């Protein structure tokens, strides 16, 4: 006999996992808004509750709670509005850094590895002068055309930033799809066990990489065919 609460939880996880896996693209703007509202509300309420005593000592707890409620509301509204914008900028910055770093690793990886091996010597780390000398004398700064490498890294980084900004919601959708696939990869084996034995071993290792992969690929394929017309015309901000 399976506990009804456990079974209900399994149904909820399955529903959430399925929604994220197969509707991640259309849910992306809403997920960002919800995340912004929650984080902004928590920050607003916590900040207001902590700031009130600093402004005026001896404030009754009822007043602090009321002010915190106001902070919760204001923070939730601001977070709902601002997080998508801040998130887009953060994605652009991350795209720039990741792309530029990849170029540096490809072009200078061997030289940088040699420098890292030397400077990570415990004796060198304890001697700032020796540490600086090794860095300044490193071949990577002498024989490598750094201006050209820097220019290439900046150019590729800019392209990476633009792509991250352009496909921002698609990246969020892929993240949501991956999260949903992991949830499904965890609940599907439990459903299989329940169907076969009528019970669920909650202590067992249940996340199946195979099911995670199948769910993720299925989610990407389904969403691609569902939203390909939206993505292809450049409207990469929302979907119905």
Short mmCIF file of C-alpha atoms in Angstrom, two decimals:
data_model
loop_
_atom_site.label_atom_id
_atom_site.label_comp_id
_atom_site.label_asym_id
_atom_site.label_seq_id
_atom_site.Cartn_x
_atom_site.Cartn_y
_atom_site.Cartn_z
CA UNK A 1 0.00 0.00 0.00
CA UNK A 2 1.41 3.38 -1.04
CA UNK A 3 0.95 6.42 1.17
CA UNK A 4 -1.54 8.79 -0.46
CA UNK A 5 0.61 11.81 0.33
CA UNK A 6 3.59 10.20 -1.39
CA UNK A 7 1.47 9.34 -4.41
CA UNK A 8 0.08 12.88 -4.57
CA UNK A 9 3.60 14.27 -4.41
CA UNK A 10 4.60 11.98 -7.26
CA UNK A 11 1.69 13.26 -9.34
CA UNK A 12 2.65 16.88 -8.64
CA UNK A 13 6.30 16.28 -9.54
CA UNK A 14 5.26 14.49 -12.72
CA UNK A 15 2.97 17.36 -13.70
CA UNK A 16 5.59 20.01 -13.03
CA UNK A 17 8.27 17.99 -14.81
CA UNK A 18 6.06 17.45 -17.84
CA UNK A 19 5.07 21.12 -18.00
CA UNK A 20 8.68 22.31 -17.81
CA UNK A 21 9.88 19.71 -20.30
CA UNK A 22 7.28 20.26 -23.00
CA UNK A 23 6.23 23.88 -22.39
CA UNK A 24 9.49 25.46 -21.22
CA UNK A 25 9.58 28.02 -24.04
CA UNK A 26 6.12 29.41 -23.37
CA UNK A 27 6.71 29.29 -19.62
CA UNK A 28 10.07 31.11 -19.74
CA UNK A 29 8.72 34.68 -19.38
CA UNK A 30 6.37 33.60 -16.60
CA UNK A 31 9.11 31.71 -14.80
CA UNK A 32 11.33 34.78 -14.90
CA UNK A 33 8.53 36.95 -13.57
CA UNK A 34 7.72 34.52 -10.78
CA UNK A 35 11.37 34.16 -9.82
CA UNK A 36 11.73 37.94 -9.80
CA UNK A 37 8.61 38.41 -7.69
CA UNK A 38 9.66 35.78 -5.16
CA UNK A 39 13.25 36.99 -4.82
CA UNK A 40 12.20 40.64 -4.78
CA UNK A 41 9.49 39.98 -2.21
CA UNK A 42 11.86 38.12 0.09
CA UNK A 43 14.49 40.84 -0.22
CA UNK A 44 11.94 43.59 0.31
CA UNK A 45 10.32 41.99 3.34
CA UNK A 46 13.61 40.98 4.93
CA UNK A 47 15.18 44.35 4.26
CA UNK A 48 12.22 46.27 5.67
CA UNK A 49 12.03 44.07 8.77
CA UNK A 50 15.72 44.60 9.47
CA UNK A 51 15.92 48.30 8.61
CA UNK A 52 13.00 49.52 10.74
CA UNK A 53 14.81 49.04 14.10
CA UNK A 54 17.84 50.87 12.72
CA UNK A 55 15.72 53.87 11.77
CA UNK A 56 13.65 54.01 14.95
CA UNK A 57 14.33 52.02 18.09
CA UNK A 58 11.50 50.48 20.06
CA UNK A 59 9.15 50.00 17.12
CA UNK A 60 6.39 47.50 18.00
CA UNK A 61 6.57 44.15 16.28
CA UNK A 62 3.17 44.78 14.70
CA UNK A 63 4.54 47.88 12.96
CA UNK A 64 7.61 46.00 11.77
CA UNK A 65 5.40 43.28 10.33
CA UNK A 66 3.21 45.86 8.58
CA UNK A 67 6.24 47.61 7.10
CA UNK A 68 7.64 44.23 6.05
CA UNK A 69 4.38 43.46 4.28
CA UNK A 70 4.75 46.70 2.36
CA UNK A 71 8.35 45.83 1.55
CA UNK A 72 7.19 42.41 0.38
CA UNK A 73 4.68 43.97 -2.00
CA UNK A 74 7.05 46.60 -3.38
CA UNK A 75 9.91 44.11 -3.70
CA UNK A 76 7.70 41.60 -5.49
CA UNK A 77 6.53 44.21 -8.01
CA UNK A 78 10.04 45.50 -8.65
CA UNK A 79 11.46 41.99 -8.88
CA UNK A 80 8.74 40.93 -11.32
CA UNK A 81 9.57 43.88 -13.56
CA UNK A 82 13.33 44.07 -13.20
CA UNK A 83 14.58 40.47 -13.06
CA UNK A 84 13.89 39.73 -16.75
CA UNK A 85 15.87 42.86 -17.70
CA UNK A 86 18.71 42.15 -15.27
CA UNK A 87 18.69 38.50 -16.29
CA UNK A 88 19.02 39.42 -19.95
CA UNK A 89 21.98 41.68 -19.20
CA UNK A 90 23.55 38.94 -17.06
CA UNK A 91 23.07 36.45 -19.89
CA UNK A 92 24.78 38.83 -22.29
CA UNK A 93 27.68 39.31 -19.90
CA UNK A 94 27.95 35.56 -19.37
CA UNK A 95 27.90 34.98 -23.13
CA UNK A 96 30.69 37.50 -23.60
CA UNK A 97 32.87 36.07 -20.82
CA UNK A 98 32.34 32.45 -21.85
CA UNK A 99 33.03 33.11 -25.54
CA UNK A 100 36.09 35.27 -24.89
CA UNK A 101 37.44 32.79 -22.36
CA UNK A 102 37.01 29.95 -24.85
CA UNK A 103 39.09 31.84 -27.40
CA UNK A 104 41.81 32.53 -24.85
CA UNK A 105 41.90 28.88 -23.81
CA UNK A 106 42.10 27.69 -27.42
CA UNK A 107 44.80 30.16 -28.48
CA UNK A 108 46.80 30.39 -25.27
CA UNK A 109 45.85 27.25 -23.41
CA UNK A 110 49.24 25.56 -23.55
CA UNK A 111 51.14 28.65 -22.44
CA UNK A 112 48.63 29.42 -19.69
CA UNK A 113 48.83 25.85 -18.43
CA UNK A 114 52.61 26.12 -18.18
CA UNK A 115 52.30 29.35 -16.20
CA UNK A 116 49.65 27.83 -13.92
CA UNK A 117 51.84 24.84 -13.13
CA UNK A 118 54.66 27.14 -12.06
CA UNK A 119 52.66 29.67 -10.02
CA UNK A 120 50.70 26.98 -8.18
CA UNK A 121 53.89 25.72 -6.58
CA UNK A 122 53.36 26.19 -2.80
CA UNK A 123 56.78 27.80 -2.46
CA UNK A 124 55.93 30.33 -5.17
CA UNK A 125 52.53 31.09 -3.66
CA UNK A 126 54.21 32.01 -0.37
CA UNK A 127 56.53 34.48 -2.12
CA UNK A 128 54.62 37.38 -3.74
CA UNK A 129 57.79 38.69 -5.42
CA UNK A 130 58.52 35.35 -7.08
CA UNK A 131 54.87 35.02 -8.04
CA UNK A 132 54.89 38.38 -9.79
CA UNK A 133 58.21 37.69 -11.48
CA UNK A 134 56.96 34.43 -12.96
CA UNK A 135 53.85 36.13 -14.30
CA UNK A 136 55.80 39.00 -15.86
CA UNK A 137 58.39 36.68 -17.40
CA UNK A 138 55.84 34.16 -18.69
CA UNK A 139 56.33 33.33 -22.41
CA UNK A 140 52.65 33.95 -22.99
CA UNK A 141 53.30 37.67 -22.48
CA UNK A 142 56.47 37.73 -24.58
CA UNK A 143 56.16 35.50 -27.63
CA UNK A 144 52.42 35.45 -28.20
CA UNK A 145 50.83 38.27 -30.21
CA UNK A 146 48.63 39.43 -27.37
CA UNK A 147 47.01 42.36 -29.22
CA UNK A 148 45.76 40.02 -31.95
CA UNK A 149 44.59 37.44 -29.44
CA UNK A 150 42.85 40.11 -27.38
CA UNK A 151 41.13 41.50 -30.46
CA UNK A 152 39.93 38.05 -31.48
CA UNK A 153 38.70 37.30 -27.95
CA UNK A 154 36.84 40.61 -27.78
CA UNK A 155 35.26 40.04 -31.18
CA UNK A 156 34.14 36.52 -30.40
CA UNK A 157 33.01 37.62 -26.95
CA UNK A 158 30.85 40.31 -28.51
CA UNK A 159 29.28 37.77 -30.84
CA UNK A 160 28.65 35.47 -27.88
CA UNK A 161 27.01 38.31 -25.96
CA UNK A 162 24.77 39.19 -28.90
CA UNK A 163 23.74 35.56 -29.36
CA UNK A 164 22.99 35.24 -25.64
CA UNK A 165 20.84 38.38 -25.80
CA UNK A 166 19.15 37.25 -29.01
CA UNK A 167 18.32 33.77 -27.75
CA UNK A 168 17.87 34.71 -24.10
CA UNK A 169 14.42 33.18 -23.74
CA UNK A 170 15.52 30.10 -25.65
CA UNK A 171 18.34 29.64 -23.12
CA UNK A 172 15.84 30.02 -20.28
CA UNK A 173 13.57 27.55 -22.05
CA UNK A 174 16.40 25.03 -22.38
CA UNK A 175 17.15 25.44 -18.68
CA UNK A 176 13.49 24.87 -17.84
CA UNK A 177 13.35 21.89 -20.20
CA UNK A 178 16.46 20.39 -18.60
CA UNK A 179 15.02 20.88 -15.12
CA UNK A 180 11.80 19.22 -16.16
CA UNK A 181 13.70 16.35 -17.77
CA UNK A 182 15.59 15.74 -14.52
CA UNK A 183 12.29 15.66 -12.62
CA UNK A 184 10.84 13.20 -15.12
CA UNK A 185 14.01 11.15 -14.98
CA UNK A 186 13.41 10.85 -11.26
CA UNK A 187 9.69 10.10 -11.24
CA UNK A 188 9.41 7.73 -14.21
CA UNK A 189 11.39 4.94 -12.47
CA UNK A 190 9.15 5.43 -9.43
CA UNK A 191 6.05 5.09 -11.58
CA UNK A 192 7.52 1.96 -13.16
CA UNK A 193 8.14 0.49 -9.73
CA UNK A 194 4.66 1.44 -8.57
CA UNK A 195 3.03 -0.17 -11.62
CA UNK A 196 5.07 -3.35 -11.25
CA UNK A 197 5.01 -3.83 -7.48
CA UNK A 198 2.34 -1.51 -6.12
CA UNK A 199 4.90 0.14 -3.84
CA UNK A 200 7.58 2.82 -4.01
CA UNK A 201 11.03 2.55 -2.44
CA UNK A 202 11.70 6.18 -1.55
CA UNK A 203 15.24 5.42 -0.39
CA UNK A 204 16.37 4.06 -3.74
CA UNK A 205 18.49 6.01 -6.21
CA UNK A 206 15.79 6.85 -8.72
CA UNK A 207 17.10 9.44 -11.18
CA UNK A 208 17.67 7.64 -14.46
CA UNK A 209 20.13 9.31 -16.87
CA UNK A 210 18.46 7.41 -19.72
CA UNK A 211 15.04 8.82 -18.94
CA UNK A 212 16.51 12.28 -18.38
CA UNK A 213 18.07 12.17 -21.84
CA UNK A 214 14.92 10.83 -23.48
CA UNK A 215 12.73 13.43 -21.79
CA UNK A 216 15.10 16.28 -22.67
CA UNK A 217 15.36 15.30 -26.34
CA UNK A 218 11.60 14.78 -26.56
CA UNK A 219 10.96 18.15 -24.95
CA UNK A 220 13.34 19.96 -27.29
CA UNK A 221 11.89 18.29 -30.39
CA UNK A 222 8.27 18.95 -29.39
CA UNK A 223 8.96 22.59 -28.58
CA UNK A 224 10.98 23.10 -31.73
CA UNK A 225 8.08 22.04 -33.93
CA UNK A 226 5.59 23.92 -31.78
CA UNK A 227 7.48 27.23 -31.67
CA UNK A 228 9.76 27.11 -34.72
CA UNK A 229 7.67 29.71 -36.55
CA UNK A 230 7.89 32.06 -33.57
CA UNK A 231 11.65 31.66 -33.25
CA UNK A 232 12.33 31.89 -36.97
CA UNK A 233 10.71 35.32 -37.36
CA UNK A 234 12.84 36.72 -34.55
CA UNK A 235 10.17 36.98 -31.87
CA UNK A 236 12.31 35.32 -29.24
CA UNK A 237 10.60 36.88 -26.26
CA UNK A 238 7.40 34.94 -25.72
CA UNK A 239 5.18 32.21 -27.05
CA UNK A 240 1.61 31.30 -26.61
#
